[in-house]
Amino acid sequence: MARWFMVLIGLLFFSCPATAEDIAIIKHVQGSVSIKRAGQLLPAQLSDNLEVGDILITATGSRIGVIFHDGSVLTLEQNSLLRITAFEFKPSKTSSNSI
């Protein structure tokens, strides 16, 4: 009985859909820029969030500016394609004091 219960728990755990995690935000869009996400092509808009797995596509005369949650900045110029395959951010545990 306990064995079947563990199998059931395992099946439920692995069958739950993964939740997407926002890793960046769009801060600038010029021209025609798209986000390909889960097979859908979406127009990129200011303040949209990006997720791991997204593909950014810029057309001729277009560009996009992105700020990742770790503060790094990415700019893609025209006729670019970028797939976000991973994002790893480990904030430091140092603290600062101001007087």
mmCIF file of C-alpha atoms in Angstrom:
data_model
loop_
_atom_site.group_PDB
_atom_site.id
_atom_site.type_symbol
_atom_site.label_atom_id
_atom_site.label_comp_id
_atom_site.label_asym_id
_atom_site.label_seq_id
_atom_site.Cartn_x
_atom_site.Cartn_y
_atom_site.Cartn_z
ATOM 1 C CA MET A 1 0.000 0.000 0.000
ATOM 2 C CA ALA A 2 2.760 2.463 0.952
ATOM 3 C CA ARG A 3 4.560 1.642 -2.290
ATOM 4 C CA TRP A 4 1.528 2.609 -4.401
ATOM 5 C CA PHE A 5 1.130 5.790 -2.409
ATOM 6 C CA MET A 6 4.739 6.794 -3.185
ATOM 7 C CA VAL A 7 4.227 5.997 -6.889
ATOM 8 C CA LEU A 8 1.098 8.158 -6.922
ATOM 9 C CA ILE A 9 2.903 11.052 -5.222
ATOM 10 C CA GLY A 10 5.746 10.752 -7.738
ATOM 11 C CA LEU A 11 3.354 10.811 -10.684
ATOM 12 C CA LEU A 12 1.565 13.870 -9.330
ATOM 13 C CA PHE A 13 4.856 15.674 -8.755
ATOM 14 C CA PHE A 14 6.186 15.053 -12.255
ATOM 15 C CA SER A 15 2.876 15.714 -14.021
ATOM 16 C CA CYS A 16 2.395 19.199 -12.554
ATOM 17 C CA PRO A 17 3.108 21.901 -15.121
ATOM 18 C CA ALA A 18 6.233 23.918 -14.516
ATOM 19 C CA THR A 19 5.603 27.511 -13.625
ATOM 20 C CA ALA A 20 7.414 30.082 -15.690
ATOM 21 C CA GLU A 21 9.687 32.438 -13.842
ATOM 22 C CA ASP A 22 10.238 36.005 -14.974
ATOM 23 C CA ILE A 23 13.941 36.674 -15.466
ATOM 24 C CA ALA A 24 14.012 40.034 -17.235
ATOM 25 C CA ILE A 25 11.935 43.008 -18.303
ATOM 26 C CA ILE A 26 11.818 44.839 -21.633
ATOM 27 C CA LYS A 27 12.926 48.451 -21.224
ATOM 28 C CA HIS A 28 13.108 49.564 -24.874
ATOM 29 C CA VAL A 29 11.449 48.442 -28.098
ATOM 30 C CA GLN A 30 11.964 50.072 -31.477
ATOM 31 C CA GLY A 31 10.381 48.751 -34.641
ATOM 32 C CA SER A 32 9.134 45.198 -35.045
ATOM 33 C CA VAL A 33 10.331 42.896 -32.262
ATOM 34 C CA SER A 34 8.737 39.559 -31.399
ATOM 35 C CA ILE A 35 8.913 37.042 -28.567
ATOM 36 C CA LYS A 36 8.439 33.399 -29.484
ATOM 37 C CA ARG A 37 7.104 31.606 -26.400
ATOM 38 C CA ALA A 38 5.640 28.097 -26.273
ATOM 39 C CA GLY A 39 5.178 28.070 -30.049
ATOM 40 C CA GLN A 40 3.377 31.425 -30.170
ATOM 41 C CA LEU A 41 4.772 34.599 -31.717
ATOM 42 C CA LEU A 42 3.955 37.612 -29.539
ATOM 43 C CA PRO A 43 4.753 41.284 -30.174
ATOM 44 C CA ALA A 44 7.357 42.545 -27.700
ATOM 45 C CA GLN A 45 6.092 45.499 -25.690
ATOM 46 C CA LEU A 46 7.604 47.837 -23.147
ATOM 47 C CA SER A 47 7.509 46.333 -19.607
ATOM 48 C CA ASP A 48 6.847 42.780 -20.840
ATOM 49 C CA ASN A 49 8.526 40.097 -18.734
ATOM 50 C CA LEU A 50 10.810 37.518 -20.310
ATOM 51 C CA GLU A 51 11.178 33.873 -19.311
ATOM 52 C CA VAL A 52 13.724 31.123 -19.844
ATOM 53 C CA GLY A 53 12.946 29.540 -23.208
ATOM 54 C CA ASP A 54 11.814 32.779 -24.860
ATOM 55 C CA ILE A 55 13.224 33.615 -28.274
ATOM 56 C CA LEU A 56 13.694 37.292 -29.125
ATOM 57 C CA ILE A 57 13.461 38.231 -32.814
ATOM 58 C CA THR A 58 14.240 41.673 -34.223
ATOM 59 C CA ALA A 59 13.294 42.697 -37.771
ATOM 60 C CA THR A 60 15.173 45.079 -40.067
ATOM 61 C CA GLY A 61 15.447 48.525 -38.480
ATOM 62 C CA SER A 62 14.387 47.199 -35.066
ATOM 63 C CA ARG A 63 16.057 46.832 -31.671
ATOM 64 C CA ILE A 64 15.220 45.798 -28.120
ATOM 65 C CA GLY A 65 16.707 46.618 -24.714
ATOM 66 C CA VAL A 66 16.325 44.187 -21.819
ATOM 67 C CA ILE A 67 17.312 44.376 -18.153
ATOM 68 C CA PHE A 68 17.781 41.057 -16.356
ATOM 69 C CA HIS A 69 16.928 40.741 -12.664
ATOM 70 C CA ASP A 70 20.627 40.676 -11.769
ATOM 71 C CA GLY A 71 21.043 44.139 -13.319
ATOM 72 C CA SER A 72 22.768 43.021 -16.518
ATOM 73 C CA VAL A 73 21.654 44.757 -19.710
ATOM 74 C CA LEU A 74 21.163 43.267 -23.176
ATOM 75 C CA THR A 75 20.583 45.149 -26.424
ATOM 76 C CA LEU A 76 19.748 43.345 -29.645
ATOM 77 C CA GLU A 77 20.067 45.218 -32.932
ATOM 78 C CA GLN A 78 18.197 44.571 -36.172
ATOM 79 C CA ASN A 79 17.949 41.120 -37.750
ATOM 80 C CA SER A 80 18.855 39.301 -34.525
ATOM 81 C CA LEU A 81 17.597 36.107 -32.951
ATOM 82 C CA LEU A 82 18.372 35.130 -29.366
ATOM 83 C CA ARG A 83 17.092 32.168 -27.375
ATOM 84 C CA ILE A 84 17.261 32.471 -23.589
ATOM 85 C CA THR A 85 18.255 28.965 -22.539
ATOM 86 C CA ALA A 86 19.160 29.614 -18.904
ATOM 87 C CA PHE A 87 19.394 32.315 -16.290
ATOM 88 C CA GLU A 88 21.386 31.857 -13.120
ATOM 89 C CA PHE A 89 21.490 34.594 -10.530
ATOM 90 C CA LYS A 90 23.085 34.086 -7.149
ATOM 91 C CA PRO A 91 22.927 37.314 -5.169
ATOM 92 C CA SER A 92 25.807 37.866 -2.816
ATOM 93 C CA LYS A 93 25.116 37.788 0.887
ATOM 94 C CA THR A 94 27.274 40.811 1.598
ATOM 95 C CA SER A 95 25.632 43.843 3.044
ATOM 96 C CA SER A 96 26.618 47.439 3.156
ATOM 97 C CA ASN A 97 26.006 50.059 5.779
ATOM 98 C CA SER A 98 25.742 53.766 5.221
ATOM 99 C CA ILE A 99 26.187 56.413 7.797
#
